[in-house]
Short mmCIF file of the C-alpha atoms (twelve columns), coordinates in Angstrom:
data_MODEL
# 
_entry.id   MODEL 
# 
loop_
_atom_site.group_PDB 
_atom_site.id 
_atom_site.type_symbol 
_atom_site.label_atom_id 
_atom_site.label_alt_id 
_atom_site.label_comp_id 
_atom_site.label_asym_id 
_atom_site.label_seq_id 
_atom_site.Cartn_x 
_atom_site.Cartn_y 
_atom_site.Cartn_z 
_atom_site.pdbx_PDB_model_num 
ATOM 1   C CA . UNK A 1   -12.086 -25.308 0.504   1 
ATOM 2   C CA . UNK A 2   -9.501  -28.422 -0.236  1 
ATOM 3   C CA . UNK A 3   -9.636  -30.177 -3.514  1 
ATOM 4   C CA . UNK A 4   -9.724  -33.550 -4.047  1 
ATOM 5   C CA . UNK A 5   -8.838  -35.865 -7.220  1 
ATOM 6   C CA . UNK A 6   -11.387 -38.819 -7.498  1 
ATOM 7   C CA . UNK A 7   -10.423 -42.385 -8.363  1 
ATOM 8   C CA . UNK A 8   -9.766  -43.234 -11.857 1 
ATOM 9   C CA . UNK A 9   -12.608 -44.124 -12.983 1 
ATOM 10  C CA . UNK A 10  -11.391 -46.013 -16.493 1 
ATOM 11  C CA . UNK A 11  -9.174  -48.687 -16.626 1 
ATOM 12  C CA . UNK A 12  -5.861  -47.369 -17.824 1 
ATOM 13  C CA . UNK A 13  -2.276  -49.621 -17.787 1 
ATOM 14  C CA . UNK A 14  -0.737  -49.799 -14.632 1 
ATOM 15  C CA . UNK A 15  2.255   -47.888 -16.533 1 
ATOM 16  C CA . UNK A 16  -0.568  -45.102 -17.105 1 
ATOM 17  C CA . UNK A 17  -1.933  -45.447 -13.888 1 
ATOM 18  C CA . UNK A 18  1.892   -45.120 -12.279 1 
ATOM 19  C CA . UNK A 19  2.513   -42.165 -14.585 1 
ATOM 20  C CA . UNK A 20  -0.375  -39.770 -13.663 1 
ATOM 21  C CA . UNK A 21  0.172   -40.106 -9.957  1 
ATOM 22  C CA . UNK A 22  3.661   -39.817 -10.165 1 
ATOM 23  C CA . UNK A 23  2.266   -35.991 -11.752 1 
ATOM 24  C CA . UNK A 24  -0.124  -35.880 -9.322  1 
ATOM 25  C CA . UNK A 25  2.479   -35.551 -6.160  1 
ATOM 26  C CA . UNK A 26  3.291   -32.275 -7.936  1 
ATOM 27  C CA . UNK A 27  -0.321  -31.036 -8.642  1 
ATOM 28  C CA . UNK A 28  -2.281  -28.479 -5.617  1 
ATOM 29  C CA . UNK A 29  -4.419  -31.206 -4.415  1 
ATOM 30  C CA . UNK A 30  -4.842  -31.845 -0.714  1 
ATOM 31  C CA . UNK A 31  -7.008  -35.137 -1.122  1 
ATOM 32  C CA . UNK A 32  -6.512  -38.391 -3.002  1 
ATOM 33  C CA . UNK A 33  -8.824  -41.092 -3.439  1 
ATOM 34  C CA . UNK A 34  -7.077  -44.663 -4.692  1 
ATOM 35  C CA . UNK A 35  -8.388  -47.856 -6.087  1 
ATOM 36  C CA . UNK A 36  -10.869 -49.441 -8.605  1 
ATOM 37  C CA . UNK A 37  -14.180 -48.555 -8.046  1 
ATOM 38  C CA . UNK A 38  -16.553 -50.044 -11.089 1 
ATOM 39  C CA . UNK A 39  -15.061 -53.484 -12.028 1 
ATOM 40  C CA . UNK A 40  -13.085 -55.779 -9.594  1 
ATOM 41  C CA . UNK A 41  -12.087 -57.701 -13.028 1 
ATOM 42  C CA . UNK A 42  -9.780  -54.503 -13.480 1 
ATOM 43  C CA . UNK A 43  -6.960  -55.759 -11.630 1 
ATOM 44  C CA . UNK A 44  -4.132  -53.643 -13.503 1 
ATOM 45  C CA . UNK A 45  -2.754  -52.781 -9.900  1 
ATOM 46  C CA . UNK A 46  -2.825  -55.178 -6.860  1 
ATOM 47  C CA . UNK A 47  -3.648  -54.335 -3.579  1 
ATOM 48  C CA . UNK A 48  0.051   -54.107 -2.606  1 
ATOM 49  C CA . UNK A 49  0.464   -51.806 -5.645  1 
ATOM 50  C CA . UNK A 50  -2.244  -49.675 -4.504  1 
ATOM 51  C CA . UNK A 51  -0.606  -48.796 -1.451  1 
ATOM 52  C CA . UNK A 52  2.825   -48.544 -2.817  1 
ATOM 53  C CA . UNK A 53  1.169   -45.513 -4.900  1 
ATOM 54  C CA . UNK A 54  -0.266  -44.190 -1.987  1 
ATOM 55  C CA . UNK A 55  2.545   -44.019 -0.197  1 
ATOM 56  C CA . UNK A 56  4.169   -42.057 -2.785  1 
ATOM 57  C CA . UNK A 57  1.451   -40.025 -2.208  1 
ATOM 58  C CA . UNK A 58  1.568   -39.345 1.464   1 
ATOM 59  C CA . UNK A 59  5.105   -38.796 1.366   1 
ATOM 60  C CA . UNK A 60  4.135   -35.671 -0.877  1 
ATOM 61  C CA . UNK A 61  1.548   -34.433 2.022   1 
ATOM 62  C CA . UNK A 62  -1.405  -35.588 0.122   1 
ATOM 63  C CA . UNK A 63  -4.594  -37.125 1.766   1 
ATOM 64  C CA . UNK A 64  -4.435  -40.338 0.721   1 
ATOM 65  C CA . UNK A 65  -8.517  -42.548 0.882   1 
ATOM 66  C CA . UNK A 66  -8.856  -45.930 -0.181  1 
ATOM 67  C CA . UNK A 67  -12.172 -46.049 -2.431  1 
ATOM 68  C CA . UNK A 68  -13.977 -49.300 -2.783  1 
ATOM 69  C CA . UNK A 69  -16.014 -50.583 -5.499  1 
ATOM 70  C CA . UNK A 70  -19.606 -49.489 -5.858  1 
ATOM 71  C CA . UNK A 71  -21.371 -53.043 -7.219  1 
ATOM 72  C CA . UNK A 72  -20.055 -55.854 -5.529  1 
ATOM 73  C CA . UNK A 73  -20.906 -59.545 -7.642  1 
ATOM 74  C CA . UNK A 74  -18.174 -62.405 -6.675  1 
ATOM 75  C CA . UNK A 75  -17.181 -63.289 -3.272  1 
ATOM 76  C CA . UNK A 76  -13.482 -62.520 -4.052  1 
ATOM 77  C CA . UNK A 77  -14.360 -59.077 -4.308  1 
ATOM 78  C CA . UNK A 78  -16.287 -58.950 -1.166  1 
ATOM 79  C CA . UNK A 79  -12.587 -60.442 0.254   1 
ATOM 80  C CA . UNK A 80  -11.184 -57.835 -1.282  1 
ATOM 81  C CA . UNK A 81  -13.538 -55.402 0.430   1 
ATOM 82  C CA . UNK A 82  -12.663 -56.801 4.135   1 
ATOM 83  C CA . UNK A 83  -9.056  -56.450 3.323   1 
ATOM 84  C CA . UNK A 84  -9.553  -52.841 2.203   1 
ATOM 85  C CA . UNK A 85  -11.563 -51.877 5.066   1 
ATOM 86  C CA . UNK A 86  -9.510  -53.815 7.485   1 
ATOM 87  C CA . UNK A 87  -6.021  -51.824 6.813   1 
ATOM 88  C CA . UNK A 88  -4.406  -49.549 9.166   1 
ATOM 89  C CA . UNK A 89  -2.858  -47.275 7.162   1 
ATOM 90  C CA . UNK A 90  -5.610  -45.242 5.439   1 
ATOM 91  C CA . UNK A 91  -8.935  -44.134 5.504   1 
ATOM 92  C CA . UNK A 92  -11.238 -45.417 3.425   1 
ATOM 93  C CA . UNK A 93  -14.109 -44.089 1.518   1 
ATOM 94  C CA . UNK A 94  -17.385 -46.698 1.315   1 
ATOM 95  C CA . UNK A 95  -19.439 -46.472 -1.634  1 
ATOM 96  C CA . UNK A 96  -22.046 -49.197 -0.549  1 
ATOM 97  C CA . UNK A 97  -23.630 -49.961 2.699   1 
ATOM 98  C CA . UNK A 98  -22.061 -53.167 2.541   1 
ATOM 99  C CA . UNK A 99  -18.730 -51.544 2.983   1 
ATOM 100 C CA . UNK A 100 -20.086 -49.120 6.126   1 
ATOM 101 C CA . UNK A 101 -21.046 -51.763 7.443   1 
ATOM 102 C CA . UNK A 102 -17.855 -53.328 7.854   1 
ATOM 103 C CA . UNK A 103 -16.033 -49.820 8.343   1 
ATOM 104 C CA . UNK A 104 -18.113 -49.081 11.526  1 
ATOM 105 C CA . UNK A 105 -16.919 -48.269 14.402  1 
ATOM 106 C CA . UNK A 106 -13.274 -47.140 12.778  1 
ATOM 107 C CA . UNK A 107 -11.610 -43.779 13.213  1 
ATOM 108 C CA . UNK A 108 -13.768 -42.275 10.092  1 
ATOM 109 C CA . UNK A 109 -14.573 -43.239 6.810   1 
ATOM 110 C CA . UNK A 110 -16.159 -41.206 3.948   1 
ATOM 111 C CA . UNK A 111 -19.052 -42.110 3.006   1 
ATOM 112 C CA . UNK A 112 -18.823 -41.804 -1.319  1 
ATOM 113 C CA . UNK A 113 -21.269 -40.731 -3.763  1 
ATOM 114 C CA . UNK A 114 -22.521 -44.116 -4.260  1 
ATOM 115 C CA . UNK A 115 -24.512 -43.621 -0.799  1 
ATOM 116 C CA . UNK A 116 -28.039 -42.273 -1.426  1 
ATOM 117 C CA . UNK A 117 -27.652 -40.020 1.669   1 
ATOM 118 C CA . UNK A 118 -30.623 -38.167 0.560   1 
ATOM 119 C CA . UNK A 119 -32.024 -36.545 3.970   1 
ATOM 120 C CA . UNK A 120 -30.401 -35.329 7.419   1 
ATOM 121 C CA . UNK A 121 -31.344 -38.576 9.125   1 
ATOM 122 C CA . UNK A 122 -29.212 -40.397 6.708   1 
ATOM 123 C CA . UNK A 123 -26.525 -38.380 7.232   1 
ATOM 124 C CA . UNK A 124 -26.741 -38.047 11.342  1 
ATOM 125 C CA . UNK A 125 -26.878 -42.411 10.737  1 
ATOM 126 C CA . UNK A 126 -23.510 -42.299 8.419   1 
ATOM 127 C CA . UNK A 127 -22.100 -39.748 11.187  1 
ATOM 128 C CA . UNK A 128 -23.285 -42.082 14.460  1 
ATOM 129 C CA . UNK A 129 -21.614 -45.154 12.210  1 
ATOM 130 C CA . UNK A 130 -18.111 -43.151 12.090  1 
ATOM 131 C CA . UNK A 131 -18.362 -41.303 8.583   1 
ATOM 132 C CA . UNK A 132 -16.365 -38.020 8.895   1 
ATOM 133 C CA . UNK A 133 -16.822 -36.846 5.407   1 
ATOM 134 C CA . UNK A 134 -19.984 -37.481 3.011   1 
ATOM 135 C CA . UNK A 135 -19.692 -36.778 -0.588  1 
ATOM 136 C CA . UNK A 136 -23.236 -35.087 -2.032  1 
ATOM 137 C CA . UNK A 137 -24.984 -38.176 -4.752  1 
ATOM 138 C CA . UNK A 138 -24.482 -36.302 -8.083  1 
ATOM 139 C CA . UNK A 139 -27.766 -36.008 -8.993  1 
ATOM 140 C CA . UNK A 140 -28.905 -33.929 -6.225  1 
ATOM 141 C CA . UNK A 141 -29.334 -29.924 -6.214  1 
ATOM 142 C CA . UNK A 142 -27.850 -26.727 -4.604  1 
ATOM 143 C CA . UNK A 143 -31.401 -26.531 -2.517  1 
ATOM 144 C CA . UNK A 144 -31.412 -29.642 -1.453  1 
ATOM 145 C CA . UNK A 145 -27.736 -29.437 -0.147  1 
ATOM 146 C CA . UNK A 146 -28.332 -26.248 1.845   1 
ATOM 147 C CA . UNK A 147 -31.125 -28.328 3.301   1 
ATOM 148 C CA . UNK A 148 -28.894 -30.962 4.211   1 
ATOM 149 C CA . UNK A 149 -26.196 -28.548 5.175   1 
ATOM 150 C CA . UNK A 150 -28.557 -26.539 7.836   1 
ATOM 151 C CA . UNK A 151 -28.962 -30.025 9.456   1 
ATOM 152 C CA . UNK A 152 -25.757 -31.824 9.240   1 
ATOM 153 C CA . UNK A 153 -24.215 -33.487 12.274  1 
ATOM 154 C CA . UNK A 154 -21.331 -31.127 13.435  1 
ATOM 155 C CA . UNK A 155 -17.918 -32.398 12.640  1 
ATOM 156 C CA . UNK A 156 -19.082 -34.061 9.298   1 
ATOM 157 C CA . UNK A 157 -17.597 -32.527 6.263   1 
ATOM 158 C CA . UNK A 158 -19.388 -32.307 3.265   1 
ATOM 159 C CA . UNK A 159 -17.553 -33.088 -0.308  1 
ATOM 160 C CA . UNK A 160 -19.397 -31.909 -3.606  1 
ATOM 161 C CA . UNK A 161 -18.193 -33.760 -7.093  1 
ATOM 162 C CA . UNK A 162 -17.266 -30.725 -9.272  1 
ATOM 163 C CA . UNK A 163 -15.778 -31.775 -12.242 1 
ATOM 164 C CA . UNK A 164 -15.895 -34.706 -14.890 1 
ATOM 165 C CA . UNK A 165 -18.419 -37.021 -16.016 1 
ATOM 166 C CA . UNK A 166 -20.663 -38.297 -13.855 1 
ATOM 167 C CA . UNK A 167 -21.082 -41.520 -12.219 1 
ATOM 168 C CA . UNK A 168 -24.900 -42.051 -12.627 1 
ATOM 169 C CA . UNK A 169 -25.855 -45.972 -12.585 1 
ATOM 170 C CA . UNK A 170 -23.994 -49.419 -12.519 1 
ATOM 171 C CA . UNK A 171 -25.181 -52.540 -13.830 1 
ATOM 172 C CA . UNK A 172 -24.416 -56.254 -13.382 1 
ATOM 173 C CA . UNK A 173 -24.240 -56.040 -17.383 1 
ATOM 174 C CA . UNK A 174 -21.146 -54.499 -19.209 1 
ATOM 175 C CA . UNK A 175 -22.268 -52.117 -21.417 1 
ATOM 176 C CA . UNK A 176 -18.743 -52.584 -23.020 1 
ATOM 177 C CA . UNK A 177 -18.767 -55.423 -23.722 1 
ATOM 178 C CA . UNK A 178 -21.839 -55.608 -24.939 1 
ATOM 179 C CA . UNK A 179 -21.173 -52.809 -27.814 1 
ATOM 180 C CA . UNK A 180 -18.358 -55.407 -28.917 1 
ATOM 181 C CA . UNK A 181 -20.514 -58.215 -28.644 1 
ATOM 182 C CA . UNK A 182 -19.101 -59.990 -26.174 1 
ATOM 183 C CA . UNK A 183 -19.898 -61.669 -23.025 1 
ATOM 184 C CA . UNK A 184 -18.957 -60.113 -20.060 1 
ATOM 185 C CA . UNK A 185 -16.968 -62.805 -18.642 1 
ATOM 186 C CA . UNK A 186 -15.176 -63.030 -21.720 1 
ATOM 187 C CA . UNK A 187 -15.190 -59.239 -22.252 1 
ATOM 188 C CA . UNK A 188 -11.245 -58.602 -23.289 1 
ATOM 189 C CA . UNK A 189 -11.046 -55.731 -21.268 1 
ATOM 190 C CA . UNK A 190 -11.998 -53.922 -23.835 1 
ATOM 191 C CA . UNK A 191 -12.921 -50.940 -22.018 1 
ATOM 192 C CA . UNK A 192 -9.059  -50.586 -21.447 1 
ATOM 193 C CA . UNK A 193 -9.404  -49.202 -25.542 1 
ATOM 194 C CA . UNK A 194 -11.599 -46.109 -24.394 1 
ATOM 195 C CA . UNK A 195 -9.681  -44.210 -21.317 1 
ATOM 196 C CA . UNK A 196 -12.130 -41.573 -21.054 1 
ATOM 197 C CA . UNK A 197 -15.060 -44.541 -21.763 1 
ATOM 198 C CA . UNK A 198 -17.107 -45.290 -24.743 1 
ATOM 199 C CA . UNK A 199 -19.497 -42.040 -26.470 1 
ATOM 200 C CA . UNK A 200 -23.160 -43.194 -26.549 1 
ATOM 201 C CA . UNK A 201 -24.659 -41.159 -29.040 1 
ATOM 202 C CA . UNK A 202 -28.868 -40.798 -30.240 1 
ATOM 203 C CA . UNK A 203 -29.834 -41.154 -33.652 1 
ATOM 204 C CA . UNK A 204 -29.670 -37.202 -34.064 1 
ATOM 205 C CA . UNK A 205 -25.992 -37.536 -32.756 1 
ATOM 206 C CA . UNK A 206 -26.140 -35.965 -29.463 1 
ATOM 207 C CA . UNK A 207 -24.019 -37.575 -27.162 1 
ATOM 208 C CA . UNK A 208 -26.161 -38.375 -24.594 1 
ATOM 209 C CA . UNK A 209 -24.342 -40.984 -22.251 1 
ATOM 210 C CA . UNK A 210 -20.772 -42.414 -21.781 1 
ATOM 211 C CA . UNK A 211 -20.284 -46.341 -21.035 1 
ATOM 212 C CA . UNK A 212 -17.614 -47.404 -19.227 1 
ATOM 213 C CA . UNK A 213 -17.685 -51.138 -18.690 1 
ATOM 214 C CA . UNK A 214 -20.410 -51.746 -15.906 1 
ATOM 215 C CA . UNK A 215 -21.036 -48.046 -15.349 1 
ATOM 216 C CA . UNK A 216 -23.233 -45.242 -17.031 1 
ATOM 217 C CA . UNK A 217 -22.016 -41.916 -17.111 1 
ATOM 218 C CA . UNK A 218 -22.967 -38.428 -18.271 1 
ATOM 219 C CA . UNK A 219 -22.095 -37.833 -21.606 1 
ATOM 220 C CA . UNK A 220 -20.451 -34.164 -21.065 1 
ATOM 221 C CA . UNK A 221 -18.631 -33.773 -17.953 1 
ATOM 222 C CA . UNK A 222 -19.295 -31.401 -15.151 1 
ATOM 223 C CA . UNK A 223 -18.143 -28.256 -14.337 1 
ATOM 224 C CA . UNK A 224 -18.877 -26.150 -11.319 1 
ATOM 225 C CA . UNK A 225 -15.985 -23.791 -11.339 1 
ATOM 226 C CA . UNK A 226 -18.374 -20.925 -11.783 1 
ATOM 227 C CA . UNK A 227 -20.210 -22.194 -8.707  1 
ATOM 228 C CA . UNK A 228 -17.060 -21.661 -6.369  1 
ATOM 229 C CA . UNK A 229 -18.690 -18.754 -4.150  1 
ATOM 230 C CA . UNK A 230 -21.883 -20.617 -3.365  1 
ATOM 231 C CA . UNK A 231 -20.025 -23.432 -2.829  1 
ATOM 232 C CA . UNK A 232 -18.281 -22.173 -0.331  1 
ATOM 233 C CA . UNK A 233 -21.365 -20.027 1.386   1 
ATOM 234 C CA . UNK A 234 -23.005 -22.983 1.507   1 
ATOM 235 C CA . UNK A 235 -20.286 -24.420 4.139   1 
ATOM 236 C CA . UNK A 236 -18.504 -27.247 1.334   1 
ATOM 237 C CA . UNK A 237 -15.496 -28.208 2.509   1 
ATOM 238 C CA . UNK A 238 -14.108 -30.017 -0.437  1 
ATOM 239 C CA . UNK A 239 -14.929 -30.088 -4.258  1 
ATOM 240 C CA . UNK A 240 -13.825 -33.348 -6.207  1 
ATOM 241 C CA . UNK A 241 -12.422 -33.628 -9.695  1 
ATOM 242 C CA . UNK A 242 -12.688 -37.157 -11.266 1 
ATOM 243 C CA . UNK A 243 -9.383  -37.880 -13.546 1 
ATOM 244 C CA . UNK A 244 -9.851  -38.012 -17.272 1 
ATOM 245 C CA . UNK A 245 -6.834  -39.279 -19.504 1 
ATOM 246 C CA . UNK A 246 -5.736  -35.503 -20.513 1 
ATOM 247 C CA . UNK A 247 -5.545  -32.003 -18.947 1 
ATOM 248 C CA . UNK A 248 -6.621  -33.093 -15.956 1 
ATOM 249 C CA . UNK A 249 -3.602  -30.721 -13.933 1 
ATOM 250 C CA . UNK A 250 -4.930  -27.768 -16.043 1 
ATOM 251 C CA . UNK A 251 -8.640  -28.349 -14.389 1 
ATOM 252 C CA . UNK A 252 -6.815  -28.792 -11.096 1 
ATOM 253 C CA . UNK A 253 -4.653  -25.775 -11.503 1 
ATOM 254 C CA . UNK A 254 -8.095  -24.227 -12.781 1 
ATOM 255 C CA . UNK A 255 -10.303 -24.586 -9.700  1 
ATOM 256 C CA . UNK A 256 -7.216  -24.188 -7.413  1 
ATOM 257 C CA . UNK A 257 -6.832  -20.348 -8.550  1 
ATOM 258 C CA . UNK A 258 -10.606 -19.916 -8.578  1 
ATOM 259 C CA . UNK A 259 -10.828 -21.245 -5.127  1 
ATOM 260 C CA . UNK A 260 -7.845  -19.187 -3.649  1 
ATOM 261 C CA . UNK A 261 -9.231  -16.055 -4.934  1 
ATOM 262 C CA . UNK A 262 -6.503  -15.514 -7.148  1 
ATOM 263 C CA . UNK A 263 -9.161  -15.787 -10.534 1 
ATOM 264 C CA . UNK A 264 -12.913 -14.894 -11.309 1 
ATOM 265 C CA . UNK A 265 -14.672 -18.742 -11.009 1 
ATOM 266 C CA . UNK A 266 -16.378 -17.265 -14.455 1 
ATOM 267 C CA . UNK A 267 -12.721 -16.893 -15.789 1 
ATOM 268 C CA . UNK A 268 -11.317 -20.127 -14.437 1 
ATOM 269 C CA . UNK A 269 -14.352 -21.940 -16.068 1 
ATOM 270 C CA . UNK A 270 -13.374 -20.167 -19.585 1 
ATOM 271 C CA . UNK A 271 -10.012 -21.852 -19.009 1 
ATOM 272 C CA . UNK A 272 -11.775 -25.027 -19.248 1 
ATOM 273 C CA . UNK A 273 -13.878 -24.199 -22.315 1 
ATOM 274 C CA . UNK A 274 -12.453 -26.356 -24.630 1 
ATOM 275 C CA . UNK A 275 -12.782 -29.409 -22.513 1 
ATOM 276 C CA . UNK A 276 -16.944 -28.699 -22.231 1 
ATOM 277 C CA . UNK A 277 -16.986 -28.222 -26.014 1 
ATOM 278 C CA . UNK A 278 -20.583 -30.141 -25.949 1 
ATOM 279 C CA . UNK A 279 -21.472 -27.978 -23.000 1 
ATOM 280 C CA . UNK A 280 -21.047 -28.646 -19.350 1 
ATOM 281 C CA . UNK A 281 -23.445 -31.178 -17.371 1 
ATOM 282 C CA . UNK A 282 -24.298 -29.226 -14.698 1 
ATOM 283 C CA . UNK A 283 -28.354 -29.425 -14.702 1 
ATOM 284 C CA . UNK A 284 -28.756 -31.626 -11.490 1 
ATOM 285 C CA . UNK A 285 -26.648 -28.748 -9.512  1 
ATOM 286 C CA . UNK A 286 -29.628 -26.265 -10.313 1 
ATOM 287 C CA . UNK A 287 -31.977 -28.465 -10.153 1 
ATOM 288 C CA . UNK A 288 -33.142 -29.067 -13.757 1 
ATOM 289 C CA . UNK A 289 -32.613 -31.427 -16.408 1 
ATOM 290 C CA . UNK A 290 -29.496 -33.115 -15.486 1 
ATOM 291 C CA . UNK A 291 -27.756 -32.841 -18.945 1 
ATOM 292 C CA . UNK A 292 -28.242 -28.997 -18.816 1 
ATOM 293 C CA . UNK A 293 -25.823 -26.804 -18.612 1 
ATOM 294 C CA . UNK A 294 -27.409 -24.255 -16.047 1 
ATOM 295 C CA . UNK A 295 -26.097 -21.134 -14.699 1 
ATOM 296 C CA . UNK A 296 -25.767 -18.449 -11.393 1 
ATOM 297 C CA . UNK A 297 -26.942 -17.347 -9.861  1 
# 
């Protein structure tokens, strides 16, 4: 199986942003998504800037995918979107229909979490339009991807998201701004304080959610390290790890040694303990409450 490292989901400083992949040419990742994928306010990077990363990137034989956003509001970000889709240089991964629509008919795109490909017709549709890769919705299970897996069209890879907190619901609200107050077109960019996004927390102080400007997340991350071997008997061909602000080469380094057999997937997760400290989010992967941790087999 390859790995791939997810777009940043935060908004970081384009000195931050410049700094981690400048690391990441160096980490054991074969796949590299780029761009801003929550808010097109976030404009820390320009397009141009974008690809001047990812050629960095390429030159250091990574995979380089240009990820659009998932919630579209303004027509300047639908402009965006047809400039993104309409370069020549790199494949792109769509993460609304909107942005398969306009990616048809190219040499592949990858069709991103965002897409609710929830059943084999879906996927034999995304394949027809030109998707080479699909990338399971987080909130489905093991059983329902061998189900899709038995059925898939052949030549479509499959990409499962196996580490950090998931991406579970956007809004045309910012939950950011709103915990400061503040109107979201006069928001501050305060999300730019929180890297790893904003804790939301219940009354008995559980932390049950993350906010990160538009988007929901999971409160804990996720962690399927310890799933490596069905991963792979299941036929995935590529397990995702979404950047977080710190450690995120030891969770690379991590999952590379659990998936080149060189460490016990129960080890490699024990590695990672200390960054799962409330637990690991893993429930939707075995099909129970998605804020459970679960467990093999």
């Amino acid at each position: 199986m390859k790995l791939a490292l997810g777009p940043i989901q935060y908004f970081w400083s384009a000195e931050a942003v410049r700094d981690f992949y400048a690391r990441v040419r160096e980490w054991p990742v074969d796949i590299v998504y780029l761009g801003e994928v929550v808010c097109g306010k976030r404009r820390a990077l320009g397009p141009d800037d974008w690809l001047e990363v990812a050629g960095e990137l390429a030159a250091a034989g990574k995979e380089v995918v240009l990820s659009t956003q998932a919630l579209m509001e303004a027509e300047s970000e639908l402009a965006g979107l047809k400039r993104l889709c309409a370069n020549d240089r790199y494949p792109v991964e769509a993460n609304d229909m909107g942005a398969v629509h306009l990616l048809t008919g190219t040499e592949g795109f990858v069709a991103g979490p965002h897409i609710n490909a929830y059943n084999s017709e879906t996927l034999a549709l995304l394949h027809e339009l030109g998707a080479r890769r699909w990338v399971l919705p987080v909130e489905l299970s093991r059983r329902t991807l061998a189900d899709l897996q038995a059925e898939r069209p052949a030549g479509l890879e499959t990409e499962v998201f196996a580490f950090g907190r998931l991406p579970l619901a956007f809004s045309a609200r910012c939950f950011t701004a709103r915990a400061h107050n503040l109107p979201k077109d006069q928001c501050g960019f305060r999300c730019g304080e929180d890297p790893d996004g904003k804790g939301l927390y219940t009354q008995e102080d559980q932390h049950l959610f993350t906010i990160n400007g538009v988007q929901l997340q999971s409160g804990a991350p996720c962690n399927l390290v310890r799933a490596n071997d069905k991963l792979r008997d299941l036929g995935v061909d590529v397990l995702r790890i979404s950047p977080q602000s710190f450690e995120t080469g030891a969770v690379v380094e991590a999952f590379r040694a659990a998936v080149d057999g060189v460490r016990d997937p129960l080890d490699a997760e024990a590695d990672l303990a200390h960054l799962g400290a409330d637990g690991w989010c893993n429930g939707y992967w075995y099909g129970t409450a998605g804020m459970g941790t679960g467990a093999e087999p």
